[in-house]
Each structure stands twice: as structure tokens, then as C-alpha cells.
mmCIF file of C-alpha atoms and ligand atoms in Angstrom:
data_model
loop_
_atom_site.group_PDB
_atom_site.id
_atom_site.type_symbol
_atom_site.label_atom_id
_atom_site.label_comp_id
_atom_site.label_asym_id
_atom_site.label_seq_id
_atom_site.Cartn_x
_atom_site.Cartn_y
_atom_site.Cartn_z
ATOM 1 C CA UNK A 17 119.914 87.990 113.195
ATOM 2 C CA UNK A 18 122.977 90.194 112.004
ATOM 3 C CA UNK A 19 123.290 93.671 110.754
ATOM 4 C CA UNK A 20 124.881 93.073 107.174
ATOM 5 C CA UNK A 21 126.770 95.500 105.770
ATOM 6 C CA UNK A 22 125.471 97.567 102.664
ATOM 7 C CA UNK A 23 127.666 97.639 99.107
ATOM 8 C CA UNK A 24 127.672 101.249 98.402
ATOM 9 C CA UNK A 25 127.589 102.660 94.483
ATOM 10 C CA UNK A 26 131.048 101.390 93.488
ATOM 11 C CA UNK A 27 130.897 98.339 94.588
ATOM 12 C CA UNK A 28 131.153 95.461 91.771
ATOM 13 C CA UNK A 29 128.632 93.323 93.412
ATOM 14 C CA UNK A 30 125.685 96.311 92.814
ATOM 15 C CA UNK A 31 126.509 95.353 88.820
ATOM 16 C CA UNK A 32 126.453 92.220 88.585
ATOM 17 C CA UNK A 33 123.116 90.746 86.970
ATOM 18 C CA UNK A 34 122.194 88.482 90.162
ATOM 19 C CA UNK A 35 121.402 84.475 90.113
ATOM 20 C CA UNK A 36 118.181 82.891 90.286
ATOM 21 C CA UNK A 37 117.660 80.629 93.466
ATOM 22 C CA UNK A 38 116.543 77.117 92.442
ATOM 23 C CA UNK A 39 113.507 75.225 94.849
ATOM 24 C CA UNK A 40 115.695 73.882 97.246
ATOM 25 C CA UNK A 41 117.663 77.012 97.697
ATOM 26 C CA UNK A 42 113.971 79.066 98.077
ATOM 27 C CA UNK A 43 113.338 76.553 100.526
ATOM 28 C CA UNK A 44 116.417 76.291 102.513
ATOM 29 C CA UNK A 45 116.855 77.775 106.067
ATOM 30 C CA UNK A 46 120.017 79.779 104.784
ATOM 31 C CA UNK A 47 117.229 81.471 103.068
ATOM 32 C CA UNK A 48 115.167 82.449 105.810
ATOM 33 C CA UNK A 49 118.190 83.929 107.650
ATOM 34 C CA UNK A 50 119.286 85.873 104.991
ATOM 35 C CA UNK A 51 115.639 87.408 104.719
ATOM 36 C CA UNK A 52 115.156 87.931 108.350
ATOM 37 C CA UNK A 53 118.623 89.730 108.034
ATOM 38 C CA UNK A 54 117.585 91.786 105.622
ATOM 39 C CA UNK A 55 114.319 92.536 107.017
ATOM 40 C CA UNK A 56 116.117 93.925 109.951
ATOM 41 C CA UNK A 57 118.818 95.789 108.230
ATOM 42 C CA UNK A 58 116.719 97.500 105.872
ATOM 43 C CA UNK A 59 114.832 98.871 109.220
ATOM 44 C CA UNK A 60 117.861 99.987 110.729
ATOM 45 C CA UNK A 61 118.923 102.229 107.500
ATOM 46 C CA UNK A 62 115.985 103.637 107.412
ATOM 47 C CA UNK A 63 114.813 101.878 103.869
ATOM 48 C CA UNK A 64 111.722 100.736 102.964
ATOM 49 C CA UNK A 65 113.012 97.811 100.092
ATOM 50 C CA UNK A 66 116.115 96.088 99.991
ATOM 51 C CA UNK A 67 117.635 93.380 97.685
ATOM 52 C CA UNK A 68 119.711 90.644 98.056
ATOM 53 C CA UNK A 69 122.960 91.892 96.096
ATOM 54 C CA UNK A 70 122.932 95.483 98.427
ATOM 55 C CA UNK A 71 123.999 93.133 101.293
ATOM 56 C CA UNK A 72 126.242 91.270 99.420
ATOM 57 C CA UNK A 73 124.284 88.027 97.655
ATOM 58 C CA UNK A 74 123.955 88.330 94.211
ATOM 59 C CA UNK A 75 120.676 86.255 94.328
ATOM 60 C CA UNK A 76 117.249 87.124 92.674
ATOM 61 C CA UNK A 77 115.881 87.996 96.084
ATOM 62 C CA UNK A 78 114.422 91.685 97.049
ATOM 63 C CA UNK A 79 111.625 92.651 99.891
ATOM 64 C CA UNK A 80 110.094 95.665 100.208
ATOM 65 C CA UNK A 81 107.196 97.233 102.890
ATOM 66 C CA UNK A 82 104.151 98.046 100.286
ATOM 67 C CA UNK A 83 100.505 99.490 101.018
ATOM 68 C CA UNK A 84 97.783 96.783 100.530
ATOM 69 C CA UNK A 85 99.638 94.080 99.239
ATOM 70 C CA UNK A 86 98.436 90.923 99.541
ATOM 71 C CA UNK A 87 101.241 87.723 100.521
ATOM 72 C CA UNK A 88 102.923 90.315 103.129
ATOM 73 C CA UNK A 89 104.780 88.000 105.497
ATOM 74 C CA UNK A 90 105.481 88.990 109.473
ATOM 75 C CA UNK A 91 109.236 87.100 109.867
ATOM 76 C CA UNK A 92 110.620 89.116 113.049
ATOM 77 C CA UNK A 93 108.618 90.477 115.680
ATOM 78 C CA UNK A 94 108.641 94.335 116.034
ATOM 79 C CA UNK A 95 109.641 94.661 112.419
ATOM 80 C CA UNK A 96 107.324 95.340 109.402
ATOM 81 C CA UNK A 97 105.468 92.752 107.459
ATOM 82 C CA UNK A 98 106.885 92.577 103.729
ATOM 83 C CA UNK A 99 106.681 91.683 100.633
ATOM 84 C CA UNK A 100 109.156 88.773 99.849
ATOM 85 C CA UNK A 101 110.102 88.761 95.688
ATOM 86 C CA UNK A 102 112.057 85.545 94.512
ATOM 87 C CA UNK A 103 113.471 85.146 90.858
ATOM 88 C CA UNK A 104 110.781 87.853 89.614
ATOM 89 C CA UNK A 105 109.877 89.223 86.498
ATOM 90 C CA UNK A 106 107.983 92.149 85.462
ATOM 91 C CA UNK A 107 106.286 93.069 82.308
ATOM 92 C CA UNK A 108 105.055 96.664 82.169
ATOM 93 C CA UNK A 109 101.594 97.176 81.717
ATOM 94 C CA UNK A 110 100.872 100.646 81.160
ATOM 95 C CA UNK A 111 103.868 102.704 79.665
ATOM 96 C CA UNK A 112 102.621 106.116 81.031
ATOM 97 C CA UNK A 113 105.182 107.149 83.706
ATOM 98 C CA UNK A 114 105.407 108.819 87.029
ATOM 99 C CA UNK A 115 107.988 110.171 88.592
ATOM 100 C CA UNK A 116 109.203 110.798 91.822
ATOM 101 C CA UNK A 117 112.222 111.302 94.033
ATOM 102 C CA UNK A 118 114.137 108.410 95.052
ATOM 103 C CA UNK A 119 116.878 107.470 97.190
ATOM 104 C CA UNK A 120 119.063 104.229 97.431
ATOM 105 C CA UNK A 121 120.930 102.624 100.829
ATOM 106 C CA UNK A 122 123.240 102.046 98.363
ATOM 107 C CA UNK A 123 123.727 105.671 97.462
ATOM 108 C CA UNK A 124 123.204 107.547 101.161
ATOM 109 C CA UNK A 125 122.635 110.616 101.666
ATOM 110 C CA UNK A 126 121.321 111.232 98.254
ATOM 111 C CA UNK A 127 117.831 111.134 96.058
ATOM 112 C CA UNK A 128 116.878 111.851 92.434
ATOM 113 C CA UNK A 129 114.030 111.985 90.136
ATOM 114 C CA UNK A 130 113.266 109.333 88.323
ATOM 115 C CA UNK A 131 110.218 108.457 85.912
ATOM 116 C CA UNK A 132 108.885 104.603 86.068
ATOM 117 C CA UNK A 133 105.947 103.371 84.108
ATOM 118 C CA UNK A 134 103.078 103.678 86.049
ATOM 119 C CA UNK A 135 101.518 100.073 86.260
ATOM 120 C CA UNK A 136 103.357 96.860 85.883
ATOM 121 C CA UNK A 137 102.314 92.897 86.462
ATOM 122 C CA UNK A 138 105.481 91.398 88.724
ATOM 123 C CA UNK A 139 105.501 87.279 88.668
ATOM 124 C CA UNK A 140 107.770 85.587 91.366
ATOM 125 C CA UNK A 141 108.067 83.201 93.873
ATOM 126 C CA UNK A 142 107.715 83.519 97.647
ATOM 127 C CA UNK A 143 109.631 81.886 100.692
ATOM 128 C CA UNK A 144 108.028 78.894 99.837
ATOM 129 C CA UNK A 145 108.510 78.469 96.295
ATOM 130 C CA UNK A 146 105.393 78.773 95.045
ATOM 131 C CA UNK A 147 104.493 81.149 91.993
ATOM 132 C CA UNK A 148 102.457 84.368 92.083
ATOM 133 C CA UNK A 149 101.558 86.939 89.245
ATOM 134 C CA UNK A 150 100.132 90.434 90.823
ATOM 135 C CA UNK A 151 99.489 93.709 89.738
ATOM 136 C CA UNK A 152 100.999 97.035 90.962
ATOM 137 C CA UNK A 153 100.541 100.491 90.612
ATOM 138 C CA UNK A 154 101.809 103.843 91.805
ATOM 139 C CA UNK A 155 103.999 103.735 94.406
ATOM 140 C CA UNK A 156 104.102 100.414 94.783
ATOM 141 C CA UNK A 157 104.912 99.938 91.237
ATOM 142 C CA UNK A 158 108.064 102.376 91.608
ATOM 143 C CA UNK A 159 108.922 100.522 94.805
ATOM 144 C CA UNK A 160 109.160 97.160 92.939
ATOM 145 C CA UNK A 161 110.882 98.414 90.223
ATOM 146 C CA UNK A 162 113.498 99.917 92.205
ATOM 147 C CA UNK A 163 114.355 96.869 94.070
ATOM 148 C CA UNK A 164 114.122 94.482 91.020
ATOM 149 C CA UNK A 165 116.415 96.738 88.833
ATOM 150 C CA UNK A 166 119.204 95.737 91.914
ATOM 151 C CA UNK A 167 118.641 92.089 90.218
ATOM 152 C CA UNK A 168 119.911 93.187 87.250
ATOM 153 C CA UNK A 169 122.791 95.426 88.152
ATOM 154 C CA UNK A 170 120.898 98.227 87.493
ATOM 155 C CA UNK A 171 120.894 101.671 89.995
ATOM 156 C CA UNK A 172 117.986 104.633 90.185
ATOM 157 C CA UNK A 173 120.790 106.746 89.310
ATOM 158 C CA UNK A 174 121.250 105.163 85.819
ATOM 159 C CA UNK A 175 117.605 105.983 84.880
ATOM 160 C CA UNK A 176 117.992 109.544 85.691
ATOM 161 C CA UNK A 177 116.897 111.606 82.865
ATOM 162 C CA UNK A 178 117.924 115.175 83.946
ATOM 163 C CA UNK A 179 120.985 114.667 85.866
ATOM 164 C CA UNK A 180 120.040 118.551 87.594
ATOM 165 C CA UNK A 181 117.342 116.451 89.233
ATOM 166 C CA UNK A 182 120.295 114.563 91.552
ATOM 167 C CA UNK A 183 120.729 115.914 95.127
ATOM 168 C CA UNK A 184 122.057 115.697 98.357
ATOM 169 C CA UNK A 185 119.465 115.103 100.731
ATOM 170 C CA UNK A 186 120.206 118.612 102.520
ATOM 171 C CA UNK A 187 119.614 120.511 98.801
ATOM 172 C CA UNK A 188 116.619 118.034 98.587
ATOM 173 C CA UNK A 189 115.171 119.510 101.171
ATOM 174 C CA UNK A 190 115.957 123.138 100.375
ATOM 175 C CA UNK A 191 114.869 123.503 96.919
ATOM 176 C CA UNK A 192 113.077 120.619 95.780
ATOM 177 C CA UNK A 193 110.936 119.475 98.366
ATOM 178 C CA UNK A 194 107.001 120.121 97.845
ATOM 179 C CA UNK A 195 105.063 121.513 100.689
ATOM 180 C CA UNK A 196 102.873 118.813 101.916
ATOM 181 C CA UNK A 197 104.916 115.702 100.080
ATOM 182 C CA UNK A 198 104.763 112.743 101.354
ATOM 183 C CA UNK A 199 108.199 111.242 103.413
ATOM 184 C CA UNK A 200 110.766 109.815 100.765
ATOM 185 C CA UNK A 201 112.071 106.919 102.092
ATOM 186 C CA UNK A 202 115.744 104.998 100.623
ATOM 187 C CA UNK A 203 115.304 101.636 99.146
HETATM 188 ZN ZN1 ZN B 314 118.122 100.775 95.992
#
């Protein structure tokens, strides 16, 4: 396993609308590696989600660490279990949004608040190709979202609505941060 680099905001590769991985490709050890890479990278920036095109593969790949999720796969020892998204697709069940703070590895050092629909239904494949259709809510439905916009180019930052609500983790903490909120994590 490798530490890959992350593309920072800026770099082309975060806008580019990534490629969808045919069976073979799913299937292929190259695959594997790159997820095991990834699951270890994200843990050593500190992220809970990462996608394939914030390490440089513009592929419709993304994993994330979610509550309760079921299809979590263990792929390196002392490392979380996660979620493992191939060429997904979401359709957005209930339109009602939350919001929440957000930060990116892509964008470090930083978070904003951004409002997601609230419940979504994700399709996608997993490491071995075959097809699953779940449901997700709350946080996990924010987490997914996140990581799946990457797929398309797309950065928290551009869904922004007030642009007052951008920080650097330091203000974050000063003047924005709720007593008793949970720990924001970067995805
Ligand atoms: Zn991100």
C-alpha cells in the first residue's frame, strides 16, 4: 500500500466528470490496490470518504466509513471497514434538506455549510461487480453525496449557498462551532 497524493481545489482532475469502470475493470486486482490505497490514505488525512479522482483516477469509484451500513468491507487490517461505491447513482428521495458543516481533503484546512436533501436511494456496484440499491439518510446521506458529487466534478464549495458560511477551520471553531456538536470530519 502507498500514500497517494491528494489533488487540491485547482486541480483539473477534481473537474472532470469521472469514467465508469466496466466488469473486468471492477474486478481487476489494479482495483483492489487502488481501494486499499485509498482506504489508507483517507485514514492518514484524517477523512472519513474519499473518491477516486481526489487521488488522481478519474474513475466512478468513492468509499466512505458510514454508521450501520450494511455491505461494509474490512480490506486492511487496523483500518476501518467501508463502504465501497462503484459507478453509482443516486436519486433523491425526500427533497427536504439538512445542512451541516463540511470539509473536503481536497480543500484543507477549511469547512462550510452546505444543505443536502435529507434522504436519497444510491444504486452501485461493489468490489465484485454486483449491483445494490440502498437507502440513506442523515448523515450518511450527506456523506454519500459528498463523495459522489467528486464523480461528477462537482466540490461542497460549489453548493454553498451563503458564501459567509465558508471558514477556516481556526474561525470554525471560534464562531461557528455549537457547544456539544458532534466532530466534523473532511471527506
Ligand atoms: Zn471531498
Amino acid at each position: 500500500m502507498i500514500i497517494r497524493k491528494v489533488a487540491r481545489m485547482g486541480h483539473p482532475v477534481l473537474r472532470e466528470k469521472a469514467r465508469e469502470l466496466s466488469l473486468e475493470e471492477i474486478k481487476s486486482s489494479k482495483t483492489l490496490d487502488l481501494v486499499r490505497d485509498m482506504i489508507v490514505g483517507m485514514d492518514e488525512y484524517g477523512g472519513i470518504g474519499i473518491a477516486a479522482p481526489q487521488v488522481h483516477e478519474p474513475i466512478q469509484l468513492a468509499i466512505m466509513i458510514l454508521d450501520d451500513w450494511k455491505g461494509k468491507v474490512k480490506l486492511v487490517e487496523g483500518h476501518p471497514s467501508v463502504a465501497v461505491f462503484i459507478n453509482p447513482s443516486i436519486k433523491i428521495l425526500d427533497k427536504k434538506c439538512i445542512g451541516s458543516w463540511e470539509g473536503c481533503l481536497s480543500l484543507p484546512g477549511m469547512r462550510g455549510y452546505v444543505e443536502r436533501p435529507k434522504k436519497i436511494r444510491v444504486s452501485f456496484q461493489d468490489l465484485q461487480g454486483n449491483k445494490h440499491t440502498e437507502i440513506a439518510s442523515g448523515h450518511n446521506a450527506i456523506v454519500i453525496q459528498h463523495e459522489l458529487d467528486h464523480l461528477e466534478g462537482t466540490l461542497y464549495i460549489d453548493k454553498i449557498f451563503d458564501k459567509s458560511m465558508i471558514a477556516f477551520n481556526d474561525e470554525y471553531d471560534r464562531f461557528h462551532r455549537k457547544r456539544n456538536e458532534d466532530d466534523n470530519h473532511d471527506e
